[in-house]
Coordinates of N, CA and C in Angstrom, one line a residue:
M118 N 28.6 11.7 -39.7 CA 27.6 12.0 -38.7 C 28.5 11.1 -37.3
E119 N 28.2 11.6 -36.2 CA 29.3 10.8 -35.7 C 28.0 10.0 -34.6
A120 N 27.9 8.8 -34.4 CA 27.5 7.9 -33.5 C 27.1 8.4 -32.0
V121 N 25.9 8.0 -32.0 CA 25.3 8.4 -30.6 C 24.9 8.0 -29.3
T122 N 25.4 7.9 -28.7 CA 26.1 6.5 -27.4 C 24.1 6.6 -26.8
R123 N 23.5 5.9 -26.7 CA 22.6 5.7 -26.3 C 21.9 4.9 -24.9
S124 N 21.9 5.6 -24.1 CA 22.2 5.0 -22.3 C 20.1 4.5 -22.5
F125 N 20.4 3.0 -21.8 CA 18.7 2.6 -21.4 C 18.9 2.2 -20.7
I126 N 17.6 1.6 -19.3 CA 18.0 0.9 -18.8 C 17.0 -0.4 -18.8
S127 N 17.2 -1.3 -18.5 CA 16.6 -2.5 -18.8 C 15.6 -2.9 -17.9
N128 N 14.4 -2.7 -18.6 CA 13.0 -3.0 -17.9 C 12.8 -4.9 -17.6
D129 N 13.5 -5.6 -17.9 CA 13.4 -7.4 -17.5 C 12.5 -7.7 -16.2
W130 N 13.3 -7.0 -14.9 CA 13.1 -7.1 -13.9 C 12.1 -6.5 -13.6
V131 N 12.1 -5.7 -13.6 CA 10.2 -4.9 -13.9 C 9.1 -5.4 -14.5
T132 N 9.3 -6.1 -15.4 CA 8.5 -6.7 -16.5 C 8.2 -8.0 -15.2
I133 N 9.0 -8.9 -15.0 CA 9.3 -9.6 -14.4 C 8.2 -9.6 -12.9
V134 N 8.3 -8.3 -12.3 CA 7.8 -8.0 -10.6 C 5.7 -7.5 -11.7
L135 N 5.9 -6.8 -13.1 CA 4.7 -6.9 -13.0 C 3.9 -8.1 -13.6
V136 N 4.6 -8.8 -13.9 CA 3.9 -10.1 -14.4 C 3.4 -10.9 -12.9
S137 N 4.2 -10.9 -11.6 CA 4.0 -11.5 -10.6 C 3.0 -11.2 -10.1
I138 N 2.6 -9.4 -9.9 CA 1.5 -9.3 -9.9 C 0.1 -9.3 -10.8
L139 N 0.3 -9.3 -11.4 CA -0.4 -9.4 -12.2 C -0.9 -11.5 -12.4
L140 N 0.1 -12.5 -12.1 CA -0.5 -13.3 -12.1 C -0.8 -13.9 -9.9
L141 N -0.9 -13.1 -9.4 CA -1.2 -12.8 -7.7 C -3.0 -12.5 -8.0
I142 N -2.8 -11.5 -9.2 CA -4.5 -11.0 -9.1 C -5.2 -12.6 -9.9
A143 N -4.9 -12.8 -10.8 CA -5.8 -13.5 -11.5 C -6.0 -15.2 -10.5
F144 N -4.5 -15.5 -9.6 CA -4.8 -16.7 -8.9 C -5.8 -16.0 -8.0
S145 N -6.0 -14.8 -7.3 CA -6.8 -14.3 -5.9 C -8.5 -14.8 -7.0
K146 N -8.1 -13.6 -8.1 CA -9.9 -14.6 -9.0 C -10.2 -15.5 -9.5
K147 N -8.8 -16.4 -9.8 CA -9.9 -17.6 -9.7 C -10.2 -18.7 -9.3
Y148 N -8.8 -18.6 -7.7 CA -9.9 -19.5 -6.6 C -10.1 -19.1 -5.3
Y149 N -10.4 -17.6 -5.8 CA -11.5 -17.2 -4.7 C -12.7 -16.1 -5.2
A150 N -13.3 -16.8 -6.2 CA -14.0 -15.9 -7.3 C -15.0 -15.0 -6.5
E151 N -15.6 -16.0 -5.2 CA -16.7 -15.3 -5.0 C -16.1 -13.7 -4.1
D152 N -15.2 -13.8 -3.4 CA -14.5 -12.7 -2.1 C -13.5 -11.9 -3.3
F153 N -13.3 -13.0 -4.1 CA -12.9 -11.2 -5.3 C -13.8 -10.1 -6.0
L154 N -15.2 -11.4 -6.0 CA -16.2 -10.3 -6.5 C -16.4 -9.5 -5.7
D155 N -16.9 -9.6 -4.4 CA -17.1 -8.6 -3.2 C -16.4 -7.7 -3.1
F156 N -15.3 -8.2 -3.0 CA -13.8 -7.5 -3.2 C -13.8 -5.9 -3.9
S157 N -13.9 -6.5 -5.1 CA -13.8 -5.7 -6.4 C -15.1 -4.5 -6.3
R158 N -16.0 -4.8 -4.9 CA -17.9 -3.5 -5.3 C -17.4 -2.9 -3.8
I159 N -16.2 -2.7 -3.8 CA -16.2 -2.7 -2.0 C -16.8 -0.8 -1.7
Y160 N -16.4 -0.2 -3.0 CA -16.9 1.2 -3.2 C -18.2 1.3 -3.3
T161 N -18.8 0.7 -4.0 CA -20.4 0.8 -4.1 C -21.4 -0.4 -3.2
S162 N -20.6 -1.0 -2.3 CA -21.4 -2.5 -1.8 C -20.8 -2.3 -0.3
N163 N -21.0 -2.7 0.6 CA -20.6 -3.3 2.1 C -20.6 -4.8 2.4
K164 N -21.0 -5.4 1.0 CA -20.8 -7.1 1.4 C -19.6 -7.8 2.0
Y165 N -18.4 -7.2 1.7 CA -17.2 -7.5 1.1 C -17.1 -7.8 2.8
F166 N -16.9 -6.6 3.5 CA -16.9 -6.4 4.8 C -17.6 -7.3 6.2
T167 N -19.4 -7.3 5.3 CA -20.1 -8.0 6.7 C -19.8 -9.4 5.9
S168 N -19.6 -9.7 4.6 CA -19.6 -11.3 4.4 C -18.4 -12.1 5.4
H169 N -17.4 -11.1 5.9 CA -16.4 -11.3 6.2 C -16.3 -11.3 7.6
K170 N -17.0 -11.0 8.7 CA -16.9 -10.8 10.2 C -16.2 -12.0 10.6
R171 N -15.8 -13.2 10.2 CA -15.7 -14.4 10.9 C -14.3 -15.1 10.7
T172 N -13.6 -13.7 10.2 CA -12.2 -14.0 9.8 C -11.6 -12.6 8.9
L173 N -12.5 -11.1 10.3 CA -11.8 -10.1 9.7 C -10.0 -10.0 10.0
S174 N -8.9 -10.5 9.1 CA -7.8 -10.6 9.3 C -7.3 -10.5 8.2
V175 N -5.9 -9.9 8.3 CA -5.2 -9.9 6.7 C -4.5 -11.6 6.6
L176 N -4.3 -12.1 7.6 CA -3.8 -13.6 7.7 C -4.4 -14.3 7.1
N177 N -5.5 -14.3 6.5 CA -5.7 -15.3 5.8 C -5.9 -15.2 4.0
L178 N -5.8 -15.9 3.5 CA -4.9 -16.3 2.1 C -5.4 -15.6 0.9
F179 N -6.4 -14.7 1.4 CA -7.1 -14.1 -0.2 C -6.8 -12.8 0.6
S180 N -6.5 -12.2 2.0 CA -5.9 -11.3 2.2 C -4.7 -10.9 1.9
F181 N -4.1 -11.6 2.3 CA -2.2 -12.3 1.7 C -2.1 -11.8 1.0
L182 N -2.7 -12.6 -0.4 CA -2.4 -12.5 -1.9 C -3.1 -11.2 -2.5
L183 N -3.5 -10.1 -1.8 CA -3.5 -8.7 -2.0 C -2.8 -7.9 -1.3
F184 N -2.7 -8.1 -0.3 CA -1.1 -7.7 0.5 C -0.3 -7.8 0.4
L185 N 0.3 -9.2 -0.5 CA 1.9 -8.8 -0.8 C 2.1 -8.1 -2.1
G186 N 0.3 -8.6 -3.0 CA 0.1 -7.3 -4.5 C 0.6 -6.2 -4.1
Q187 N 0.1 -5.9 -2.8 CA -0.1 -3.6 -3.3 C 1.5 -3.6 -2.5
G188 N 2.4 -4.6 -1.5 CA 3.8 -4.1 -1.0 C 3.9 -3.7 -2.7
L189 N 4.3 -5.1 -3.6 CA 5.3 -5.0 -4.8 C 5.1 -3.7 -5.7
I190 N 3.5 -3.7 -5.4 CA 2.5 -1.7 -6.7 C 3.8 -1.0 -5.8
I191 N 3.4 -0.9 -4.6 CA 3.9 0.7 -3.7 C 5.7 0.5 -3.8
A192 N 6.2 -0.8 -3.4 CA 7.4 -0.8 -3.8 C 8.4 0.1 -5.1
L193 N 7.3 -0.6 -6.1 CA 7.7 -0.1 -7.6 C 7.5 0.9 -7.7
A194 N 6.6 1.7 -6.9 CA 6.1 3.1 -7.7 C 7.1 4.1 -6.4
I195 N 7.2 3.6 -5.1 CA 9.3 3.8 -4.4 C 9.9 4.4 -5.1
Y196 N 10.1 2.9 -6.0 CA 11.6 3.1 -6.9 C 11.6 3.7 -7.8
Y197 N 10.6 4.0 -8.9 CA 10.2 5.1 -9.7 C 10.4 6.7 -9.3
F198 N 10.1 6.4 -8.1 CA 9.5 7.8 -7.8 C 11.3 8.5 -7.1
V199 N 11.9 7.5 -6.6 CA 13.3 8.5 -6.7 C 13.9 8.1 -7.3
K200 N 13.6 7.4 -8.3 CA 14.8 7.2 -9.6 C 13.9 8.2 -10.7
I201 N 13.4 8.6 -10.7 CA 13.2 9.8 -12.0 C 12.6 10.8 -10.5
T202 N 12.9 11.4 -10.0 CA 12.9 12.5 -9.4 C 14.4 12.5 -9.2
G203 N 15.5 12.2 -8.7 CA 16.6 12.3 -8.3 C 16.5 12.4 -7.1
F204 N 15.1 12.2 -6.0 CA 15.2 12.7 -4.8 C 16.5 12.0 -3.8
V205 N 16.5 11.1 -4.2 CA 17.6 10.0 -3.2 C 18.6 9.8 -4.4
N206 N 19.9 9.6 -3.6 CA 20.7 9.5 -4.1 C 20.9 7.8 -4.1
F207 N 21.7 6.7 -4.8 CA 21.6 5.2 -4.5 C 22.9 4.9 -5.3
S208 N 23.7 4.2 -5.2 CA 24.6 3.3 -5.9 C 24.4 1.6 -6.4
Q209 N 23.1 1.1 -5.2 CA 22.8 -0.2 -5.7 C 22.6 -0.3 -7.2
K210 N 22.6 -1.5 -7.6 CA 22.1 -1.9 -8.6 C 20.1 -1.4 -8.6
D211 N 19.7 -1.2 -10.0 CA 18.3 -1.6 -9.3 C 17.1 -2.4 -9.1
Y212 N 17.4 -3.8 -9.5 CA 16.3 -4.8 -8.7 C 17.2 -4.4 -7.3
R213 N 18.6 -4.7 -6.7 CA 18.9 -4.3 -5.7 C 17.8 -3.4 -4.5
L214 N 17.8 -1.8 -5.1 CA 17.1 -1.0 -4.9 C 15.8 -1.3 -4.2
Y215 N 15.1 -2.0 -5.4 CA 13.5 -2.5 -5.8 C 13.1 -3.4 -4.4
I216 N 14.7 -4.0 -4.5 CA 14.1 -5.5 -3.4 C 14.5 -4.5 -1.8
Q217 N 15.4 -3.9 -1.8 CA 15.4 -3.3 -0.4 C 14.0 -2.0 -0.2
I218 N 13.3 -1.3 -1.3 CA 12.2 -0.5 -0.6 C 11.1 -1.8 -0.3
F219 N 11.0 -2.9 -0.8 CA 10.3 -3.3 -1.4 C 9.9 -4.4 1.1
L220 N 11.5 -4.8 0.7 CA 11.5 -5.0 2.6 C 10.7 -4.0 3.2
V221 N 11.7 -3.2 3.0 CA 11.7 -2.3 4.3 C 10.4 -1.7 4.7
Y222 N 9.5 -1.3 3.7 CA 8.2 -0.6 3.2 C 7.4 -2.5 3.6
N223 N 7.5 -3.8 3.5 CA 6.3 -4.7 4.4 C 7.2 -4.6 6.1
V224 N 8.0 -4.7 5.6 CA 8.8 -4.7 7.2 C 8.1 -3.5 8.5
I225 N 7.9 -2.1 7.9 CA 7.4 -1.0 8.7 C 6.2 -1.1 8.9
I226 N 5.6 -2.1 8.0 CA 3.8 -2.8 7.7 C 3.3 -2.9 8.7
A227 N 4.5 -3.9 8.7 CA 3.7 -5.6 9.4 C 4.5 -4.9 10.8
V228 N 5.3 -4.1 11.3 CA 5.5 -3.7 13.0 C 4.5 -3.2 13.3
K229 N 4.2 -2.0 12.3 CA 2.8 -1.4 12.9 C 1.3 -1.6 12.7
Y230 N 1.5 -3.3 12.0 CA 0.7 -4.0 12.5 C 0.4 -5.0 13.7
L231 N 1.6 -5.0 14.5 CA 1.8 -5.7 15.3 C 1.6 -4.8 16.3
I232 N 2.1 -3.9 16.4 CA 1.9 -2.8 17.5 C 0.5 -2.7 17.9
E233 N -0.4 -2.8 16.1 CA -1.6 -2.4 16.6 C -2.4 -3.9 17.0
K234 N -2.3 -4.5 16.9 CA -2.3 -5.6 17.6 C -2.6 -5.7 19.4
I235 N -1.3 -5.2 19.5 CA -1.0 -5.0 21.4 C -1.4 -4.3 22.0
I236 N -2.3 -2.7 21.5 CA -2.6 -1.9 21.9 C -4.1 -2.5 21.7
G237 N -4.1 -3.0 21.0 CA -5.9 -3.8 20.9 C -6.1 -4.8 22.7
E238 N -4.6 -5.6 22.3 CA -4.8 -6.3 23.4 C -4.6 -5.5 24.8
V239 N -3.5 -4.8 25.3 CA -3.6 -4.1 26.3 C -4.5 -2.6 26.8
F240 N -5.8 -2.3 25.9 CA -6.7 -1.9 26.1 C -8.2 -2.6 25.5
E241 N -8.1 -3.6 25.3 CA -8.9 -4.6 25.5 C -10.4 -3.8 24.3
I242 N -9.1 -3.8 23.1 CA -10.5 -3.3 22.1 C -9.9 -4.0 20.8
N243 N -9.7 -5.2 20.8 CA -9.5 -6.5 19.9 C -10.1 -5.9 18.9
K244 N -11.6 -5.7 18.8 CA -13.1 -6.3 17.8 C -12.6 -5.2 16.9
L245 N -12.7 -3.7 18.1 CA -12.9 -2.6 17.0 C -11.6 -2.1 16.2
L246 N -10.2 -2.5 16.9 CA -9.2 -2.1 15.9 C -8.5 -3.6 15.0
D247 N -9.5 -4.7 15.1 CA -9.5 -5.7 13.8 C -10.3 -5.2 12.5
N248 N -12.0 -4.6 13.0 CA -12.7 -3.9 11.8 C -11.7 -2.6 11.4
Y249 N -10.9 -1.9 12.3 CA -10.5 -0.7 11.8 C -9.1 -1.1 10.9
I250 N -8.6 -2.3 11.4 CA -7.1 -3.0 10.3 C -7.9 -3.1 9.0
F251 N -8.7 -4.4 9.5 CA -9.1 -5.0 8.0 C -10.2 -4.0 7.1
Y252 N -10.8 -3.1 7.8 CA -10.9 -2.1 6.4 C -10.1 -1.6 5.6
K253 N -9.1 -1.0 7.1 CA -7.4 -0.2 6.2 C -7.0 -0.3 5.0
I254 N -6.9 -2.0 5.6 CA -5.5 -2.3 4.7 C -6.7 -3.3 3.2
T255 N -7.5 -3.6 4.0 CA -8.4 -3.8 2.4 C -9.1 -2.5 1.7
Y256 N -9.0 -1.3 1.5 CA -8.9 -0.6 0.9 C -7.5 0.0 0.3
K257 N -6.6 -0.4 1.0 CA -5.5 -0.4 0.4 C -5.0 -1.1 -1.0
N258 N -5.7 -2.4 -0.1 CA -5.0 -3.2 -1.4 C -5.7 -2.9 -2.5
F259 N -7.2 -2.2 -2.2 CA -8.2 -1.9 -3.6 C -7.4 -1.2 -4.4
L260 N -7.2 0.1 -3.5 CA -6.3 1.4 -4.3 C -5.0 0.6 -5.1
S261 N -4.8 0.1 -4.6 CA -3.2 -0.5 -5.3 C -3.4 -1.3 -6.7
L262 N -4.3 -1.4 -6.6 CA -4.9 -2.1 -7.8 C -5.2 -1.7 -8.9
I263 N -5.9 0.0 -8.1 CA -7.2 0.7 -9.3 C -5.6 1.7 -10.3
I264 N -4.7 1.7 -8.8 CA -3.6 2.8 -9.6 C -2.2 2.2 -10.3
L265 N -2.7 0.4 -10.5 CA -1.9 0.0 -11.4 C -1.5 0.3 -12.5
P266 N -2.5 0.8 -13.4 CA -2.5 1.0 -14.4 C -2.2 2.2 -15.0
L267 N -2.4 3.4 -14.2 CA -1.3 4.3 -14.4 C 1.0 3.8 -13.8
L268 N 0.7 3.6 -13.4 CA 2.1 3.1 -13.0 C 2.7 2.7 -14.3
I269 N 2.1 1.6 -14.6 CA 2.7 0.6 -16.2 C 2.9 2.0 -17.0
M270 N 1.8 2.7 -17.2 CA 2.0 3.8 -17.8 C 3.5 4.7 -17.7
V271 N 3.6 5.1 -16.4 CA 4.3 5.5 -16.3 C 5.8 5.0 -16.8
I272 N 6.0 3.6 -16.4 CA 6.9 2.4 -16.7 C 7.5 2.6 -18.3
Y273 N 6.1 1.8 -19.0 CA 6.0 2.2 -20.2 C 6.1 3.1 -21.4
G274 N 4.8 4.1 -21.0 CA 5.0 4.7 -22.0 C 5.9 6.0 -21.8
W275 N 5.6 6.7 -20.0 CA 6.5 8.0 -19.8 C 7.6 7.7 -18.9
P276 N 8.4 7.1 -19.0 CA 9.4 6.5 -18.0 C 10.3 7.5 -17.1
N277 N 10.2 8.7 -17.9 CA 10.7 10.1 -17.4 C 10.1 11.2 -16.9
S278 N 8.7 10.9 -16.5 CA 7.2 11.7 -16.4 C 7.6 12.4 -15.2
K279 N 8.0 13.5 -14.4 CA 8.0 13.2 -13.0 C 6.7 13.8 -12.9
I280 N 5.8 14.6 -14.0 CA 4.4 15.2 -13.7 C 3.6 14.1 -13.2
L281 N 3.8 12.6 -14.2 CA 3.1 11.5 -13.7 C 3.6 10.7 -12.8
I282 N 4.4 10.8 -11.9 CA 4.8 9.8 -11.1 C 4.5 11.0 -10.2
F283 N 4.2 11.8 -9.8 CA 4.0 13.1 -8.3 C 2.2 13.0 -8.4
S284 N 1.7 13.0 -10.0 CA 0.3 12.4 -10.0 C -0.5 11.1 -9.2
F285 N 0.7 10.0 -9.5 CA 0.6 8.3 -8.8 C 0.5 9.2 -7.4
F286 N 1.4 9.6 -6.6 CA 1.2 9.4 -5.4 C 0.9 10.5 -4.9
I287 N 0.0 11.7 -5.8 CA -1.1 12.5 -5.5 C -1.9 11.6 -5.4
I288 N -2.7 11.1 -6.0 CA -3.5 10.3 -6.0 C -3.7 9.4 -5.4
W289 N -2.8 8.6 -4.5 CA -2.8 7.6 -3.8 C -2.6 7.9 -2.2
I290 N -2.2 9.3 -2.3 CA -2.5 10.3 -0.9 C -4.0 10.4 -0.5
L291 N -4.5 11.1 -1.4 CA -5.6 11.6 -1.9 C -6.9 10.1 -1.2
A292 N -6.1 9.3 -2.1 CA -7.3 8.3 -1.8 C -7.6 8.3 -0.3
N293 N -6.2 7.6 0.1 CA -6.4 6.8 1.5 C -7.1 8.0 2.4
L294 N -6.4 9.4 2.2 CA -7.5 10.4 3.0 C -8.8 10.1 2.8
I295 N -9.5 10.0 1.9 CA -10.9 9.8 1.4 C -11.6 9.0 2.0
V296 N -10.1 8.0 2.4 CA -11.1 6.5 2.9 C -10.6 6.6 4.5
L297 N -9.7 7.6 4.7 CA -9.9 6.8 6.6 C -10.8 8.1 7.1
I298 N -11.1 9.4 6.0 CA -12.3 9.8 6.4 C -14.0 9.3 6.6
K299 N -13.3 8.7 5.9 CA -14.8 8.0 5.5 C -15.0 6.8 6.6
Y300 N -14.1 6.8 6.9 CA -14.4 5.2 8.0 C -14.5 6.5 9.5
Y301 N -13.8 7.4 9.4 CA -14.1 8.4 10.9 C -15.0 9.1 10.9
S302 N -15.4 9.3 9.6 CA -17.3 9.9 9.9 C -18.2 9.0 10.3
N303 N -18.1 7.7 9.7 CA -18.8 6.8 10.1 C -18.7 6.6 12.0
N304 N -18.2 6.8 12.2 CA -17.3 5.9 13.9 C -17.2 7.8 14.6
Q305 N -17.7 8.9 13.8 CA -17.3 9.9 14.5 C -17.6 9.8 16.1
K306 N -18.6 9.5 16.6 CA -18.8 9.1 18.0 C -18.1 9.1 18.7
L307 N -17.3 8.1 18.7 CA -16.3 7.1 18.7 C -15.0 8.0 18.7
V308 N -14.8 8.7 17.5 CA -13.4 9.0 18.3 C -13.3 10.4 18.6
L309 N -14.7 11.3 18.4 CA -14.8 12.1 19.2 C -15.3 12.3 20.8
G310 N -15.6 10.9 21.0 CA -15.1 10.5 22.2 C -14.1 10.2 23.0
N311 N -13.0 9.9 22.2 CA -11.7 9.4 22.1 C -10.8 10.3 21.7
W312 N -10.7 11.4 21.3 CA -10.3 12.7 20.4 C -8.5 12.7 20.9
F313 N -8.5 12.6 22.5 CA -6.8 12.6 22.5 C -6.4 11.3 21.6
Y314 N -6.6 10.1 21.9 CA -6.2 8.6 22.3 C -6.3 9.1 20.3
F315 N -7.3 9.6 19.9 CA -7.5 9.5 18.0 C -6.3 10.2 17.5
I316 N -6.0 11.1 18.0 CA -4.7 11.9 17.7 C -3.4 11.2 17.9
L317 N -3.1 10.7 18.8 CA -2.1 10.3 19.5 C -2.2 9.0 18.6
Y318 N -3.4 8.5 18.5 CA -2.8 7.2 17.1 C -2.4 7.8 16.3
L319 N -3.1 8.4 15.3 CA -2.6 9.2 13.6 C -1.0 9.3 14.3
C320 N -0.6 10.6 14.9 CA 0.7 10.6 15.3 C 1.3 9.5 15.6
T321 N 1.3 8.6 15.7 CA 1.9 7.4 16.2 C 2.2 6.4 15.0
L322 N 1.0 6.0 14.9 CA 0.8 5.1 14.0 C 0.2 5.1 12.3
E323 N -0.2 6.6 12.2 CA -0.5 6.6 10.8 C 0.4 7.3 9.8
I324 N 1.7 8.4 10.9 CA 2.2 9.3 10.0 C 3.7 8.7 10.5
T325 N 4.0 8.5 11.7 CA 5.5 8.2 11.6 C 5.6 7.3 11.2
P326 N 5.3 6.0 10.7 CA 5.4 4.9 9.9 C 6.3 5.2 8.7
Y327 N 5.8 5.8 8.5 CA 5.9 6.6 7.1 C 7.1 7.9 6.7
F328 N 7.4 8.9 7.9 CA 8.7 9.0 8.4 C 10.1 8.3 8.6
I329 N 9.3 7.1 9.5 CA 10.3 6.1 8.9 C 11.2 5.6 8.3
L330 N 10.5 5.6 7.1 CA 10.5 5.0 5.5 C 11.2 6.2 4.7
Y331 N 11.1 7.3 5.3 CA 11.5 9.1 4.4 C 13.2 8.4 4.8
K332 N 13.3 8.8 6.3 CA 14.3 8.1 6.8 C 15.4 7.6 6.5
V333 N 14.9 6.0 6.5 CA 15.4 5.0 6.3 C 16.4 5.6 4.8
F334 N 15.7 6.0 4.1 CA 16.3 6.2 2.5 C 16.7 7.3 1.9
T335 N 16.4 8.3 3.1 CA 17.4 9.4 3.0 C 18.4 9.4 3.5
G336 N 18.6 8.5 4.8 CA 19.7 7.9 5.4 C 21.1 6.9 4.9
V337 N 20.7 6.8 3.7 CA 21.2 5.6 3.1 C 21.3 5.4 1.2
R338 N 22.9 5.7 1.4 CA 24.0 6.2 -0.2 C 23.7 5.1 -0.9

């Protein structure tokens, strides 16, 4: 009987990333218990938004911790997507690829946030954009925590399942679309009254950043 060489990829660094995410969640829940409770109920209650009117910013520590967790989760999901599907071929070591994805994703999100803040200053709509940015990022933070168990299933249960990784991204995209549609429907008078700027905003700041993310990674080997 001939010995069969078994190839396997170490998940040590992935485990460290997941433990870091769980520690961020645990820290947020322990030291910001009331905020975390309100945050966990955003689909059934608006208390998190109404009780945080004085601090509508991703720059407060609680929001930043959740945003950091979101970045780690989404970067890990993108990493597994490109590795499982072979959509993009990379020569870098696994952990270096993950770090690159994490940095590029967060730089694009940060630049997008700064552009939105500049637009708010130029057109004197700071309050409107602050509410919108806070609403959008809060829901993205929440959704990233919801889909974390599915990502863990992909990593440790079915590490080569294209169906699961595609399901992950389909759920993520649909959930984000539902969140945006919900916000726009609640502010439809404002949207319909400024439909040209609304479409321009969607194309420029909601679609273009992810197209740039795609081009960056398809252009790197």
